Short mmCIF file of N, CA and C in Angstrom, two decimals:
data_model
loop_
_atom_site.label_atom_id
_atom_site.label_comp_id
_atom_site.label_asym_id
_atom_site.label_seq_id
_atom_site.Cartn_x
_atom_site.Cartn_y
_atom_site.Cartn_z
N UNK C 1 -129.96 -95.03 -185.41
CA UNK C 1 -128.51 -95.18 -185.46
C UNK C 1 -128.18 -96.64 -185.16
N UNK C 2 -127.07 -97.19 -185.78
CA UNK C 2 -127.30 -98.73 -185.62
C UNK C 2 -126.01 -98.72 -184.56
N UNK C 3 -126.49 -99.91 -183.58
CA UNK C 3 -125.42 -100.05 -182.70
C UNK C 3 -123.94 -100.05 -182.24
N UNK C 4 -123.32 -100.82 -183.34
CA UNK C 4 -122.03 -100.63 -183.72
C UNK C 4 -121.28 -98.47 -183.75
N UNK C 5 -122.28 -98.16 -184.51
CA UNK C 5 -122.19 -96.72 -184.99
C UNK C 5 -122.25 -96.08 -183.07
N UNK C 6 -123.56 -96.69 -182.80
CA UNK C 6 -123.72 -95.76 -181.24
C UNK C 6 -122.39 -96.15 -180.42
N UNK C 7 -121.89 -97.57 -180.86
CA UNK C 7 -120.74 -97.68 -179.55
C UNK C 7 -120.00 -97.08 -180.05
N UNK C 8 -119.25 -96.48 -181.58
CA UNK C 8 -118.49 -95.79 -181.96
C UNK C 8 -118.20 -94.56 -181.43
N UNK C 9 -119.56 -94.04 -181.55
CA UNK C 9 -119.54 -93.22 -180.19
C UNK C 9 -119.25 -92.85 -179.56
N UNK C 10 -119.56 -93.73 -178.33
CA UNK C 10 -119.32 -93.83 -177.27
C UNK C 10 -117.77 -94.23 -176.79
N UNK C 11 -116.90 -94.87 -177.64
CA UNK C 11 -115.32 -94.92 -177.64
C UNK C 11 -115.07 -93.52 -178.35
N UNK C 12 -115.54 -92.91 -179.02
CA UNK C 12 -114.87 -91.32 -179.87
C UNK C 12 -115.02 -90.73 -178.55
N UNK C 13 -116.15 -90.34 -177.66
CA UNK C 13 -115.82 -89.61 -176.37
C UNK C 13 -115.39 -89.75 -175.65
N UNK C 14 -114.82 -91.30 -175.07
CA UNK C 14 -114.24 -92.11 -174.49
C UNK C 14 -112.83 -91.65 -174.38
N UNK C 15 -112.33 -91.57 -175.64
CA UNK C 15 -111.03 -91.64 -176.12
C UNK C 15 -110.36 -90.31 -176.39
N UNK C 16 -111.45 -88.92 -176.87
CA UNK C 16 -110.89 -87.58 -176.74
C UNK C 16 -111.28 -87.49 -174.58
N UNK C 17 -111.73 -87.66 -174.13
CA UNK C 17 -111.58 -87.69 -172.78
C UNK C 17 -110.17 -87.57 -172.22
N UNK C 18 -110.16 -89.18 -172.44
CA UNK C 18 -108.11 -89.83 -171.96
C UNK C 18 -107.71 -89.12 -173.15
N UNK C 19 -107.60 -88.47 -174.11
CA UNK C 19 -106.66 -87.18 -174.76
C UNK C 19 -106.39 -86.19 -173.96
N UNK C 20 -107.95 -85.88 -173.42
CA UNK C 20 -107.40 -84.54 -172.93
C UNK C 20 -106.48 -84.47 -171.80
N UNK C 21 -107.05 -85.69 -170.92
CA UNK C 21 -106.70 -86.24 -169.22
C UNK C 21 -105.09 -86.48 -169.35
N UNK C 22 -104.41 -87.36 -170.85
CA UNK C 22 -103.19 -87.75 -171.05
C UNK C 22 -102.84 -88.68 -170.41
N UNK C 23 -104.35 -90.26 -170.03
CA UNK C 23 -104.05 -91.24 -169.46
C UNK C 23 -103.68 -92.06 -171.02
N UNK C 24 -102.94 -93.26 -170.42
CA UNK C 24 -102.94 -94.15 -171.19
C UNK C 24 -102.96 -95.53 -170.46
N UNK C 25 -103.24 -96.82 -171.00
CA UNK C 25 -103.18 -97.84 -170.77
C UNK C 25 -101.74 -98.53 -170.16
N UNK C 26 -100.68 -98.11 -170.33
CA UNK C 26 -99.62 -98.49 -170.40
C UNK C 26 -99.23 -99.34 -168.75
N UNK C 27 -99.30 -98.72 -167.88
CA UNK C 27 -99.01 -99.11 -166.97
C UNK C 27 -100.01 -99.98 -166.30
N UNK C 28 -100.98 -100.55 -166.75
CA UNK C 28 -102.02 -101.95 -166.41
C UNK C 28 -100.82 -103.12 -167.46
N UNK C 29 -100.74 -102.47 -168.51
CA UNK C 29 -100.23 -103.96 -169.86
C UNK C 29 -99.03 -104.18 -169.04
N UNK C 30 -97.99 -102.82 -168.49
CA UNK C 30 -96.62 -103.30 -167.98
C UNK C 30 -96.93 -104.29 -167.10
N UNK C 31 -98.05 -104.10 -166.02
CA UNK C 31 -98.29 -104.77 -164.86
C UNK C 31 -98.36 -106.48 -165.13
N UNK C 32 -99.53 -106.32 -166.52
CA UNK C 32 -99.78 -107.90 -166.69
C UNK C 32 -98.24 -108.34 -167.37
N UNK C 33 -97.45 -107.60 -168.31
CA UNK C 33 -96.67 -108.55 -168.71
C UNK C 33 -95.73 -108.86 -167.53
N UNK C 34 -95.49 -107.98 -166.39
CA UNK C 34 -94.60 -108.38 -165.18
C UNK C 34 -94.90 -109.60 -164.46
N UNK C 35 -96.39 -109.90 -164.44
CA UNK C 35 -96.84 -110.87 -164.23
C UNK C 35 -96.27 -112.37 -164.91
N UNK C 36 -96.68 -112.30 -166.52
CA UNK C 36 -96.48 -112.82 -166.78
C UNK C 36 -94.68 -113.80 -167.08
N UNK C 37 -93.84 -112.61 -167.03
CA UNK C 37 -92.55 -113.05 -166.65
C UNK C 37 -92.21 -113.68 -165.07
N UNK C 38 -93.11 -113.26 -164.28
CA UNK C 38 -92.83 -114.07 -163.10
C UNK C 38 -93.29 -115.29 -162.86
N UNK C 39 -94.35 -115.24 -164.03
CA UNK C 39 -94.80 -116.90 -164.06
C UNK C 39 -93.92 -117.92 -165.03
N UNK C 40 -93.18 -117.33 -166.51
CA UNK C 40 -92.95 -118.22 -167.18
C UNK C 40 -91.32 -117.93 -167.29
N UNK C 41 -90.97 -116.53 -166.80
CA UNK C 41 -89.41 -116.23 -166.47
C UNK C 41 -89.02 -115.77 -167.83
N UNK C 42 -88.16 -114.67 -168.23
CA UNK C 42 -88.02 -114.33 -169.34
C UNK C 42 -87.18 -114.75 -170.71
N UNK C 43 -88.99 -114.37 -171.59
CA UNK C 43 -88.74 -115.35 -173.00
C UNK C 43 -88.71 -114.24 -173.70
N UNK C 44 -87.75 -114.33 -175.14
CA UNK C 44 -87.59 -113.20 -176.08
C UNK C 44 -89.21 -112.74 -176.36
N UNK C 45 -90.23 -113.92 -176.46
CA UNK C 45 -90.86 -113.57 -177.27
C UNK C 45 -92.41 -113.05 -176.24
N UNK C 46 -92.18 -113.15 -174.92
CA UNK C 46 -92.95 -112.27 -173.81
C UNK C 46 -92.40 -110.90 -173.74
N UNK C 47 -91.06 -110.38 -174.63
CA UNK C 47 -90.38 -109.25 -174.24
C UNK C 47 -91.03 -108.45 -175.56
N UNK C 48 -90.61 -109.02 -176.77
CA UNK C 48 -91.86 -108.49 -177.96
C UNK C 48 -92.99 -108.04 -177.53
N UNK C 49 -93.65 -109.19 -177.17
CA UNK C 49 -95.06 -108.46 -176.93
C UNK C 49 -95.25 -107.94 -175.86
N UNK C 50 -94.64 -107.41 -174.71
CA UNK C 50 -94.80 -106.46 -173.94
C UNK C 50 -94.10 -105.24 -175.08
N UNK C 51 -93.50 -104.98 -175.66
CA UNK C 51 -93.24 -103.98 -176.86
C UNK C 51 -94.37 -103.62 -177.19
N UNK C 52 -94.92 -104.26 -178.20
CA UNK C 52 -95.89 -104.24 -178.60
C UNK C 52 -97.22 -103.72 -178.63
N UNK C 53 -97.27 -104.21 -177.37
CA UNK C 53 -98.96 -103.68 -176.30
C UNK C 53 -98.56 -102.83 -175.52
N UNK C 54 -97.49 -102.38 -175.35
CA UNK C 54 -97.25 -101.00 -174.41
C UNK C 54 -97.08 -100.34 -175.61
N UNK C 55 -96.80 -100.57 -176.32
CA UNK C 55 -96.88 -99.26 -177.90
C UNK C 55 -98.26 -98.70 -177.96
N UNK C 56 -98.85 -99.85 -178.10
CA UNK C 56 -100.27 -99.35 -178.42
C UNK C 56 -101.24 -99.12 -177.14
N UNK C 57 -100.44 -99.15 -175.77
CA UNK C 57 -100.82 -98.80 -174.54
C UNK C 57 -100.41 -97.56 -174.27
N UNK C 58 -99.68 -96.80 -175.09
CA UNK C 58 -98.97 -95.74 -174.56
C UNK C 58 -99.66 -94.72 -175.31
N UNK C 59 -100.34 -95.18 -176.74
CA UNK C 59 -101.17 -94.03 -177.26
C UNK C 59 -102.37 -93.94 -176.72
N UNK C 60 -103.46 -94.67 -175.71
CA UNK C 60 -104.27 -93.86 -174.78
C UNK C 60 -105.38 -93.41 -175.58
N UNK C 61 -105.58 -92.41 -175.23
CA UNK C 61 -107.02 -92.13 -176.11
C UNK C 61 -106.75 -92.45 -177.62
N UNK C 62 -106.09 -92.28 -178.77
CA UNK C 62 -106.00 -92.43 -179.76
C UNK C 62 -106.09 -93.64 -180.05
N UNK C 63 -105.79 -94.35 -179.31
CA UNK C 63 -105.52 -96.47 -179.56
C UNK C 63 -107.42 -96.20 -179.40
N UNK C 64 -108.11 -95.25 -178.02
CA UNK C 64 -109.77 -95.97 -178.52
C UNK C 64 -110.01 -95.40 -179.04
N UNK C 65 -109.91 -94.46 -179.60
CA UNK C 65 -110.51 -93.47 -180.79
C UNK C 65 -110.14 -94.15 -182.42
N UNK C 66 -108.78 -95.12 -182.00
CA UNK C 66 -108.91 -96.16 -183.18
C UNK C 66 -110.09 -97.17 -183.33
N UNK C 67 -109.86 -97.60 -181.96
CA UNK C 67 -110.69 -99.24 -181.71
C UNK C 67 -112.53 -98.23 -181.76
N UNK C 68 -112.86 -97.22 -181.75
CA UNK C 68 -113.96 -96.83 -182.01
C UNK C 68 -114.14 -96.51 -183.59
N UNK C 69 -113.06 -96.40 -184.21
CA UNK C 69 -113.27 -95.90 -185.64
C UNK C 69 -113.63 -97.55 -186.19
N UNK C 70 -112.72 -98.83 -185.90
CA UNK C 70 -112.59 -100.08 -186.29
C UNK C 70 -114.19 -100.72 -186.01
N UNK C 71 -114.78 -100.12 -184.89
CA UNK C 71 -116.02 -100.80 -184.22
C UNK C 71 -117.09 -100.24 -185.42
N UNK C 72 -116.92 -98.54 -185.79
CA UNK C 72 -117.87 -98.34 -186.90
C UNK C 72 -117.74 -99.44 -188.27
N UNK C 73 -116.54 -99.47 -188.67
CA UNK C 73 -116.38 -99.69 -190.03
C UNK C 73 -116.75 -101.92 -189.62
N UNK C 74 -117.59 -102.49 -188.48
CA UNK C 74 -117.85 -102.98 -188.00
C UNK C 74 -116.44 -104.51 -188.17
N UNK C 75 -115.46 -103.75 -187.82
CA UNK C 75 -114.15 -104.69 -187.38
C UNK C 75 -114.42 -105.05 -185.75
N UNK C 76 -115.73 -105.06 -185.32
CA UNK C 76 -115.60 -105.19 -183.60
C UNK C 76 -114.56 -105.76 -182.76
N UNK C 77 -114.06 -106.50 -183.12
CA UNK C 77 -113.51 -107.97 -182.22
C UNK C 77 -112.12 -106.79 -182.28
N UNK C 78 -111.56 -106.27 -183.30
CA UNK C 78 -109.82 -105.91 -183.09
C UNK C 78 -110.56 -104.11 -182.81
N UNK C 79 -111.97 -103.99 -182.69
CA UNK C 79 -112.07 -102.51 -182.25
C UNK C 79 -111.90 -102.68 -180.35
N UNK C 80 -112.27 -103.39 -180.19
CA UNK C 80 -112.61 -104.14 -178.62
C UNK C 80 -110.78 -104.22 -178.12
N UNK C 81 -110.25 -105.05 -178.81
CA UNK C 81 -109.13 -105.27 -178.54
C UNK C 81 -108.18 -104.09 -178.11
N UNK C 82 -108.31 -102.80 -179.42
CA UNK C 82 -107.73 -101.68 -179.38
C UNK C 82 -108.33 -100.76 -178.10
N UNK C 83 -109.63 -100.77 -177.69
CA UNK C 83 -110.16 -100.04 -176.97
C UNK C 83 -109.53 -100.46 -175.54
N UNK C 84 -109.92 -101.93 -175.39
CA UNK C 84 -108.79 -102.46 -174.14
C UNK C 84 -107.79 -102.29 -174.10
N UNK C 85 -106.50 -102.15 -174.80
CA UNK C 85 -105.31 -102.05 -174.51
C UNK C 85 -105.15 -100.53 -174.14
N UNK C 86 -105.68 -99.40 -175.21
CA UNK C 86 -105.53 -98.38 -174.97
C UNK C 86 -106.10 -97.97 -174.00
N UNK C 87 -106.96 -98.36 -173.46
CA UNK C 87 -107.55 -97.35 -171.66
C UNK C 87 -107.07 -98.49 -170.24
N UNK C 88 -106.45 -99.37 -171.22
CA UNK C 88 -105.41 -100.11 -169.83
C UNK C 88 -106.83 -100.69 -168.92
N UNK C 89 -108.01 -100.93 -169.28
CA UNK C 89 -108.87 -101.74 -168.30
C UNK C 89 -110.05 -101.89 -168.87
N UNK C 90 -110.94 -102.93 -168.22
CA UNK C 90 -112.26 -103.44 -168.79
C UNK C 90 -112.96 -102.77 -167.75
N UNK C 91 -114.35 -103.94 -167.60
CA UNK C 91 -115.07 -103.50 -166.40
C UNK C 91 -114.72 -103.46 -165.08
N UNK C 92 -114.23 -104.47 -165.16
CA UNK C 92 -114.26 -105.03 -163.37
C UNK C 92 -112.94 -104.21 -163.32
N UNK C 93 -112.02 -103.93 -164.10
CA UNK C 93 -110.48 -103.31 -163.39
C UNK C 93 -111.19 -102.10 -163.50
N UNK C 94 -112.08 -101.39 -163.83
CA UNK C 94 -112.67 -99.99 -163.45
C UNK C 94 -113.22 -99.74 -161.71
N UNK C 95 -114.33 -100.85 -162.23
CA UNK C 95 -114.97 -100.89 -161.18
C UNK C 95 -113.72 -101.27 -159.45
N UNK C 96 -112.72 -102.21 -159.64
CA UNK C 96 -111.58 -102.02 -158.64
C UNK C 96 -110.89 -100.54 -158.72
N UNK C 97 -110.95 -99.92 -159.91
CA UNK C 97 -110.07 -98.59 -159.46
C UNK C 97 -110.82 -98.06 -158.76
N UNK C 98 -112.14 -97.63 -158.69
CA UNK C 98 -113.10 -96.88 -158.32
C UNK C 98 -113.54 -97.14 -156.58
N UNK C 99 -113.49 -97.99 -156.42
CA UNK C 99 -113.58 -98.75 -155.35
C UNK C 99 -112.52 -98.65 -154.09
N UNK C 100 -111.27 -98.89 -154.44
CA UNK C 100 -110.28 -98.64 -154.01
C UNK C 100 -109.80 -97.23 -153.79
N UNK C 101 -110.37 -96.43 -154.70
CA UNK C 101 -110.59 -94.71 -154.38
C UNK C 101 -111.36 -94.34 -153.28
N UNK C 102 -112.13 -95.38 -153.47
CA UNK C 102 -113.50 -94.37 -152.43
C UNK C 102 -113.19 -95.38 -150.92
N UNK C 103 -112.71 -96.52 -150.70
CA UNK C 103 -112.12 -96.99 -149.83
C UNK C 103 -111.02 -96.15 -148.97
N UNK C 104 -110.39 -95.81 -150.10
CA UNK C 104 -109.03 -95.01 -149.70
C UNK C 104 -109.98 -93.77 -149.05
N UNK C 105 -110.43 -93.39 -149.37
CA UNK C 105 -111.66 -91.69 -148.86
C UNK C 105 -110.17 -91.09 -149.94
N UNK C 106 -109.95 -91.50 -151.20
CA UNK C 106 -109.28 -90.30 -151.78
C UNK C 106 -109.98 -89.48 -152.90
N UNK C 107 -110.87 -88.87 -152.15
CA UNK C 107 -111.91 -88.17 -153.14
C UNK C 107 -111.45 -86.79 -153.93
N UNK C 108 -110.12 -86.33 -153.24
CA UNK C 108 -109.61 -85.20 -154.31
C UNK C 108 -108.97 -85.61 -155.36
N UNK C 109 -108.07 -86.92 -154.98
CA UNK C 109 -107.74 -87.84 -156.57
C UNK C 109 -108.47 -87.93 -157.53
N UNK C 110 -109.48 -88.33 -156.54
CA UNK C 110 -110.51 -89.10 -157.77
C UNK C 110 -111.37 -88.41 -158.70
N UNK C 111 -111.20 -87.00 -158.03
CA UNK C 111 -111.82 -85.56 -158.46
C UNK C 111 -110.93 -85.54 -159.81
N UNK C 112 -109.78 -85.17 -159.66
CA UNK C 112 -108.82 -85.49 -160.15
C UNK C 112 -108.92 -85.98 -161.63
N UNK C 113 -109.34 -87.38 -161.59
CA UNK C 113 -109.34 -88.37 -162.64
C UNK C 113 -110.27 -88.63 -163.54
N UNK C 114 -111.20 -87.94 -162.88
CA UNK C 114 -112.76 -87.89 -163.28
C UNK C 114 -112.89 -88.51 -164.23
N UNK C 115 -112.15 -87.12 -165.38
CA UNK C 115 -112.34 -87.40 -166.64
C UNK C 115 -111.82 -88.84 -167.49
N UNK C 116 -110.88 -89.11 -166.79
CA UNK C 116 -109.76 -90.29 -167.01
C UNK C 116 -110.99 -91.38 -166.87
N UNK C 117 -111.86 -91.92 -165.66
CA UNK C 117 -112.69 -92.80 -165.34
C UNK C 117 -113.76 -92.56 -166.40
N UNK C 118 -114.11 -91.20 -166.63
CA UNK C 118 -114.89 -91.34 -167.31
C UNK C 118 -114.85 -91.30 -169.13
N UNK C 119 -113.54 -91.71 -168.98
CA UNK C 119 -113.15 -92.29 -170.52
C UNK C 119 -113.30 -93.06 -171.00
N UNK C 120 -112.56 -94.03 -169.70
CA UNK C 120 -112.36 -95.33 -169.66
C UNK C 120 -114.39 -96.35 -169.28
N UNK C 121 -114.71 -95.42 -168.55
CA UNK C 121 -116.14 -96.45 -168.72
C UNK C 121 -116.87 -96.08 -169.84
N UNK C 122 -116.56 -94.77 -170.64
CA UNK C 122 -116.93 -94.96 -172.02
C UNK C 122 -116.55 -96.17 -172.68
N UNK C 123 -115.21 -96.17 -172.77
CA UNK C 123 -114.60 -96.97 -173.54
C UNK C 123 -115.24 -98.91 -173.03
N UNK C 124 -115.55 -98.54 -171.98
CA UNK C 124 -116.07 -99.64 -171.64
C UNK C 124 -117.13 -100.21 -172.24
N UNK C 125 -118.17 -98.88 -171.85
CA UNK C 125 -119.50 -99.15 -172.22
C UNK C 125 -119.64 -99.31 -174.29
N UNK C 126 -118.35 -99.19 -175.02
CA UNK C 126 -118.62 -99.13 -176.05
C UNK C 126 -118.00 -100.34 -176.80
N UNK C 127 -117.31 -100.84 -175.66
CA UNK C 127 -117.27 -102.10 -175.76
C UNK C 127 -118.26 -103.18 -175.57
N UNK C 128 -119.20 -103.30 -174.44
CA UNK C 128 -120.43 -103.68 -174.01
C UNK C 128 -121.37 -103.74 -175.12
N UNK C 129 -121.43 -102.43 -175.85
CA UNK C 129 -122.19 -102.05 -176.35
C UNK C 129 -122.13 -102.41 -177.95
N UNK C 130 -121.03 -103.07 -178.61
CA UNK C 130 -120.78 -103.37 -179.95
C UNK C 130 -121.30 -104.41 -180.18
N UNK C 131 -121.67 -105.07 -181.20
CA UNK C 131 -122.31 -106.14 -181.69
C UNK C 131 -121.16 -107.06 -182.80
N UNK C 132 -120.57 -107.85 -182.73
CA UNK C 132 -120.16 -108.65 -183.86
C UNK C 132 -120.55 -109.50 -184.34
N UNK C 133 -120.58 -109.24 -186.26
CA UNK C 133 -120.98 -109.99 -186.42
C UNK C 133 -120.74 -111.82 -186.60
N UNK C 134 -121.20 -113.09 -186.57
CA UNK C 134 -120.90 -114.47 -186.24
C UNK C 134 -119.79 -114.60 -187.72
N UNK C 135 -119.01 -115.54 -186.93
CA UNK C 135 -118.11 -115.59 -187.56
C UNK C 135 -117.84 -117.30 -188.38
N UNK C 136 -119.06 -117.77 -187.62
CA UNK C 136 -119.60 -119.22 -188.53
C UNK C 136 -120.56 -118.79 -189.56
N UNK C 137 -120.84 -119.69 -190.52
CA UNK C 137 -121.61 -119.48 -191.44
C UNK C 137 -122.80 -119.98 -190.68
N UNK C 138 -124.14 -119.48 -191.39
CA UNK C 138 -125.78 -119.35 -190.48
C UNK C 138 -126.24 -120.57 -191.30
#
């Protein structure tokens, strides 16, 4: 099975996971664009694209079950993109949710979320796991 195909994968289970769980990304993208208005103060065109990426933050598993369909048909770079926005985190913001759970001792939450975490480090790992191809000539 060629790699691209295996991370496909691995975002298709990823992504019916956060279906079933009914997480979405949305509230990490709100977070960064809040950020970002407190740094540059509000511009029409920071208000768009918080539109935008909370659109496609709000569909959740389906945004990686896109960005896994895009990773087969070997679009990696905008399958990656879709997979991030839609599970609202990479590695390291996993690895802080996870952390901060077990800090907290909130282990019935986290019971809880399981499936949600374990969407999202699909979605991770199928990100990790894609290959693109160079985009200079060899």
């Amino acid at each position: 099975m060629k790699i691209n195909a295996q991370a496909a994968l691995l975002a298709a289970v990823g992504g019916v996971l956060l279906l079933i769980v009914g997480y979405s990304g949305v509230r990490r993208v709100d977070h960064f664009f809040d950020w970002l208005v407190a740094i540059f103060g509000p511009r029409p065109l920071l208000l768009e694209l918080s539109r935008i990426f909370g659109g496609i933050a709000s569909l959740g598993g389906i945004a990686v079950l896109l960005g896994g369909y895009l990773i087969f048909k070997d679009k990696v770079r905008s399958g990656r993109i879709l997979i991030l926005i839609g599970s609202g985190a990479g590695f390291f913001t996993l690895l802080l949710f996870l952390f901060v759970n077990l800090w907290r001792e909130e282990f019935s939450y986290l019971l809880e979320v399981l499936p949600a975490i374990l969407g999202i480090a699909l979605g991770v790992a199928a990100q990790l796991r894609a290959k693109a191809e160079s985009i200079l000539p060899p």
